[in-house]
mmCIF file of C-alpha atoms in Angstrom:
data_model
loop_
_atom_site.group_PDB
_atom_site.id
_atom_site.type_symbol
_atom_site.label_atom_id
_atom_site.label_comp_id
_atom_site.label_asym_id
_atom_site.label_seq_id
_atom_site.Cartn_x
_atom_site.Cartn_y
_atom_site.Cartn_z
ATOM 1 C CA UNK A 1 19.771 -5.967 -6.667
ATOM 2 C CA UNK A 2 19.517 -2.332 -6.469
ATOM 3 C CA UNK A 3 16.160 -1.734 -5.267
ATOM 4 C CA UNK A 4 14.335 -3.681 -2.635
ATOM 5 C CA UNK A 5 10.547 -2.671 -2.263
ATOM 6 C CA UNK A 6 8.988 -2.643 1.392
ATOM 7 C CA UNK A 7 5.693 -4.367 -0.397
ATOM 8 C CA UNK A 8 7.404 -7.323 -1.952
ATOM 9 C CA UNK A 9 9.255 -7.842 1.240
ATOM 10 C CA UNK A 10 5.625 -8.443 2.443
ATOM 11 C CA UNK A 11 4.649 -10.557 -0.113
ATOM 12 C CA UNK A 12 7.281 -13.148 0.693
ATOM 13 C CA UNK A 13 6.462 -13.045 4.013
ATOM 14 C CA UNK A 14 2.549 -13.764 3.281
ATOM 15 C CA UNK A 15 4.155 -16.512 0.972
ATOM 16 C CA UNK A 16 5.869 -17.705 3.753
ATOM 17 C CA UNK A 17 3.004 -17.224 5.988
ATOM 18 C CA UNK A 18 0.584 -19.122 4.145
ATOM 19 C CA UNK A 19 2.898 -22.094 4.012
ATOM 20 C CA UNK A 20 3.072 -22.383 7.583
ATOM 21 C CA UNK A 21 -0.836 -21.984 7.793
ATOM 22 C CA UNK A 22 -0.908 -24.974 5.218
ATOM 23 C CA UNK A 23 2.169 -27.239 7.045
ATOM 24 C CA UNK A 24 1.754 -26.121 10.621
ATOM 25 C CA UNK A 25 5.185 -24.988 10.526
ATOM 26 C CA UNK A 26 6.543 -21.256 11.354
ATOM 27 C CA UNK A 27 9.072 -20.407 8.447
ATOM 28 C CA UNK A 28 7.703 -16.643 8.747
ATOM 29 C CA UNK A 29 8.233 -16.433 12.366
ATOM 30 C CA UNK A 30 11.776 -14.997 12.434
ATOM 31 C CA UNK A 31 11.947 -13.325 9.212
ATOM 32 C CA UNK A 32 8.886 -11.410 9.916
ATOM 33 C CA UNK A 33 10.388 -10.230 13.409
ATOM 34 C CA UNK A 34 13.077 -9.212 11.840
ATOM 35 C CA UNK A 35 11.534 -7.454 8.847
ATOM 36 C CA UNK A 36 8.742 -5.903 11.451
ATOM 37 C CA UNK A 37 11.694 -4.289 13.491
ATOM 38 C CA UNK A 38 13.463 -3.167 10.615
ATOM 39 C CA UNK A 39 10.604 -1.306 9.480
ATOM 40 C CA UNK A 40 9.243 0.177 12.354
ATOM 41 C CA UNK A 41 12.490 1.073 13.501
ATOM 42 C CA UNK A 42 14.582 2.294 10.168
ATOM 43 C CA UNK A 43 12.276 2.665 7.450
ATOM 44 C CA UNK A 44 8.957 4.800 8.964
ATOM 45 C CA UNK A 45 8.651 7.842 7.740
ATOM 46 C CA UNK A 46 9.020 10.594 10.579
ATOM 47 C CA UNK A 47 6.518 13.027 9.866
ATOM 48 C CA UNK A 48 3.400 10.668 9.009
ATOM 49 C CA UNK A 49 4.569 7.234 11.073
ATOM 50 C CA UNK A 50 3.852 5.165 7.525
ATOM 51 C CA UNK A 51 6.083 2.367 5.962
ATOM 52 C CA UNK A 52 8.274 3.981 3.570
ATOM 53 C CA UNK A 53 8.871 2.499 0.322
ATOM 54 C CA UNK A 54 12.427 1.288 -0.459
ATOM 55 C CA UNK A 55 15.168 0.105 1.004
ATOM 56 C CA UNK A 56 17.893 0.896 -0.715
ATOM 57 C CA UNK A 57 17.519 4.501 -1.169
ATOM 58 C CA UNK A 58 18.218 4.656 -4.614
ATOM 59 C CA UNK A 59 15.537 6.216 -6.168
ATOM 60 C CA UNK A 60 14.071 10.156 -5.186
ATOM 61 C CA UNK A 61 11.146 8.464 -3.516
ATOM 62 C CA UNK A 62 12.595 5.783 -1.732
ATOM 63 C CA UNK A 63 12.035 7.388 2.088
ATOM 64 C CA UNK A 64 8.568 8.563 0.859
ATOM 65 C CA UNK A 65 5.253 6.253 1.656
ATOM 66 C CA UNK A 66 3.852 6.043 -1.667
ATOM 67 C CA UNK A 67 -0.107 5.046 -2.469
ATOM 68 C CA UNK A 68 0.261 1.593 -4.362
ATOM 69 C CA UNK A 69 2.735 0.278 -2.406
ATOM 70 C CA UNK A 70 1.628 0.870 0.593
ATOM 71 C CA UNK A 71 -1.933 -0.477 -0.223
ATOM 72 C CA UNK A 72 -0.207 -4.123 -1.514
ATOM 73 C CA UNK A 73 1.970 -3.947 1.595
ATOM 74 C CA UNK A 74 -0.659 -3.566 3.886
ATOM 75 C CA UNK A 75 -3.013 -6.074 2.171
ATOM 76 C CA UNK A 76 -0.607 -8.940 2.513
ATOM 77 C CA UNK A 77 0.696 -7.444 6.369
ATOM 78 C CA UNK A 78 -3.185 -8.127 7.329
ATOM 79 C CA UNK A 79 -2.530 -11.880 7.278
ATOM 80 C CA UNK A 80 1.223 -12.219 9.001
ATOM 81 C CA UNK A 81 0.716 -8.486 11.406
ATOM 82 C CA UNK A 82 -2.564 -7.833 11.712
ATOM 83 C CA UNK A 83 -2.929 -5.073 14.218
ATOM 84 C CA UNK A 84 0.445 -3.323 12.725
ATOM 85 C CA UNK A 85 -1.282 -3.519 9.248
ATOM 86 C CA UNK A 86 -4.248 -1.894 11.019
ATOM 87 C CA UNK A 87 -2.735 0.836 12.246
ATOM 88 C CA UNK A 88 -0.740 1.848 8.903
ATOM 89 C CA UNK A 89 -3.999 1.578 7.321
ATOM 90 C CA UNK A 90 -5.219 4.169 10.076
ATOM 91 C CA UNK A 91 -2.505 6.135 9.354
ATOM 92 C CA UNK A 92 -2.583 5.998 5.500
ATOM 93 C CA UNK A 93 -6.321 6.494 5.285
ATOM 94 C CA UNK A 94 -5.049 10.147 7.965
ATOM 95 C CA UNK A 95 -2.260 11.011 5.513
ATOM 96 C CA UNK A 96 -3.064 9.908 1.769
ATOM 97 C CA UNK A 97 -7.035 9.376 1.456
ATOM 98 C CA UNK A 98 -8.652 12.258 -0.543
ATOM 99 C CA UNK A 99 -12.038 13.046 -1.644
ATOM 100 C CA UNK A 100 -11.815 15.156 -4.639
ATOM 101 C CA UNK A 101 -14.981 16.104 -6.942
ATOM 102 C CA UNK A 102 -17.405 13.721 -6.096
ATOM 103 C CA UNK A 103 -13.981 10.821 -5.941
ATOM 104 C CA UNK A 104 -12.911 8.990 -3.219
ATOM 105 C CA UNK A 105 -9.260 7.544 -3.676
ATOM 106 C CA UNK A 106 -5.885 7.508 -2.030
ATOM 107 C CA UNK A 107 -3.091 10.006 -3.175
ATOM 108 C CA UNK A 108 0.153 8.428 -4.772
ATOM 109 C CA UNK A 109 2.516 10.332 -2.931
ATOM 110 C CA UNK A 110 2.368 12.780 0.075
ATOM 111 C CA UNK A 111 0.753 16.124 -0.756
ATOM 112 C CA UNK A 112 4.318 17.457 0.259
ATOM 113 C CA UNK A 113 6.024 15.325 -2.250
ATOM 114 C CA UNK A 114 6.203 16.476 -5.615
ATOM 115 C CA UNK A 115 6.154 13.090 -7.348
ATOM 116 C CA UNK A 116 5.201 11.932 -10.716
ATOM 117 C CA UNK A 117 3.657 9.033 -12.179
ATOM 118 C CA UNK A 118 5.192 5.637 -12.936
ATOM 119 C CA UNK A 119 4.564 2.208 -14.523
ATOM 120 C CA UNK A 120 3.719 0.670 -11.199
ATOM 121 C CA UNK A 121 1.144 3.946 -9.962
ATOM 122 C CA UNK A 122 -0.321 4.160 -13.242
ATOM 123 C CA UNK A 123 -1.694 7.774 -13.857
ATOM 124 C CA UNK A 124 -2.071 10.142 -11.131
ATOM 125 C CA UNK A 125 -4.973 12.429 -11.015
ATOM 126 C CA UNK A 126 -5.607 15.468 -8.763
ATOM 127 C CA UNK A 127 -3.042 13.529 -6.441
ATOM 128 C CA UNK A 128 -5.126 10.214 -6.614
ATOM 129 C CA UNK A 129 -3.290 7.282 -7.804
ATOM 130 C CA UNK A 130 -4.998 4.799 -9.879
ATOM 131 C CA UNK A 131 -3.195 1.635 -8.600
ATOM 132 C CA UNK A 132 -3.091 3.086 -5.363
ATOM 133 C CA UNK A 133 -7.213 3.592 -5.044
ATOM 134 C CA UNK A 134 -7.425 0.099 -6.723
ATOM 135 C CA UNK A 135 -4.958 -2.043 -4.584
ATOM 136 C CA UNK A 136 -6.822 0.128 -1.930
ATOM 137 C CA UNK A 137 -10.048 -1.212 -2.248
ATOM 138 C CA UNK A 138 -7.870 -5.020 -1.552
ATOM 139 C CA UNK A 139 -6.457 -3.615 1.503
ATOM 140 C CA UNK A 140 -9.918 -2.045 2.694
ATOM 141 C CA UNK A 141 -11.591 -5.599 2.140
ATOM 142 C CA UNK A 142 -8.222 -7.142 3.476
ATOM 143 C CA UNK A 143 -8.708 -5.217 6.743
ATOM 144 C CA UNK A 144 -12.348 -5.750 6.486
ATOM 145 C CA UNK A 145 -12.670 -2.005 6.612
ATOM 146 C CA UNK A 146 -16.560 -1.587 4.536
ATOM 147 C CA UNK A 147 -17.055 1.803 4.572
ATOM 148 C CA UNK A 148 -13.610 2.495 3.559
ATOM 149 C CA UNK A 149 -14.102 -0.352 0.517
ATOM 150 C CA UNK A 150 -17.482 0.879 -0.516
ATOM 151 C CA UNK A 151 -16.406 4.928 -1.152
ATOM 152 C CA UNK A 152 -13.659 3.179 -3.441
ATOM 153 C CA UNK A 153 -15.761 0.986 -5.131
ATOM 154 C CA UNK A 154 -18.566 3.709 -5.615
ATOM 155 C CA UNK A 155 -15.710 6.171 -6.666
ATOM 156 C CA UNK A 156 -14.049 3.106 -9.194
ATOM 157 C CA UNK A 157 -17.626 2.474 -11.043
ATOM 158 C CA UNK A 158 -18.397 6.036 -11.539
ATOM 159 C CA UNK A 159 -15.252 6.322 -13.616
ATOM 160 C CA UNK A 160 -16.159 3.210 -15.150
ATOM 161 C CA UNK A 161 -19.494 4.206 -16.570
ATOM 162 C CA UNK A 162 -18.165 7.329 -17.908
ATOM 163 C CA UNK A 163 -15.748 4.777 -19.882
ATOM 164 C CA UNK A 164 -18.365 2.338 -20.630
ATOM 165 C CA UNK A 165 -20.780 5.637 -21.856
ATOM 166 C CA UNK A 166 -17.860 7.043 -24.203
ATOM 167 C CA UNK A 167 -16.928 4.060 -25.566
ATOM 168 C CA UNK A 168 -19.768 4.408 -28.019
ATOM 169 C CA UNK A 169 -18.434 7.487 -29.207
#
């Protein structure tokens, strides 16, 4: 495999997590140690303290915390590490939440990174991601952040009746 992506790493472990909520067993236990100190101790990005985004460094924004990933990855790290998922939603909220004309969402990539769009961020628009503000509004619920959840959603239906209005025309 030549990438591996810090958010489906967390996916397994919810997977994994979720078993062991419905088996009383602990099959996440070590793996999540492990993946927790791996994370926090090779792949955090040093000037904003968020997850960065993939492991194998293959790709220009591998070391870079990017929107839609890290809004699935912290969505599934509320259930297995609650109070780190907490604080990268702290941080990411700090670092990649913008308010732009009226528009609440969170930025793809890092105002310092000159990134572009891709399949999995869908377009990018004055630096807010679409998948990013939408798997956002998961992650806000997720972390049972309201305010947070109800700027997105107000931000999500405005665009949504301008779609719905033009779709007459």
């Amino acid at each position: 495999v030549k990438m591996r992506w810090s958010a489906d790493q967390s996916a397994i472990l919810k997977s994994l997590w979720l078993c062991d909520q419905n088996h009383q067993s602990d099959l996440h236990g070590e793996p999540t140690k492990r993946w927790l100190h791996h994370m926090t101790s090779k792949m955090t990005h040093p000037d904003t303290g968020l997850f960065e985004t993939e492991a194998m460094r293959v790709k220009s924004y591998s070391r870079q915390p990017r929107g839609c990933s890290h809004s699935y990855m912290v969505h599934y790290m509320s259930s297995f590490a609650p109070e780190l998922a907490g604080k990268q939603w702290h941080l990411f909220k700090k670092h990649m939440f913008e308010n732009c004309m009226g528009l609440s969402g969170f930025r793809e990539y890092l105002p310092s990174h000159d990134g572009k769009w891709t399949p999995d961020s869908g377009p990018i628009i004055g630096g807010i991601g679409v998948a990013a503000t939408g798997l956002g509004l998961k992650a806000a619920h997720s972390l049972g952040d309201q305010e947070t959840h109800a700027l997105l959603k107000r931000s999500v239906d405005r665009v949504l009746s301008v779609f719905q209005a033009t779709k007459n025309i």
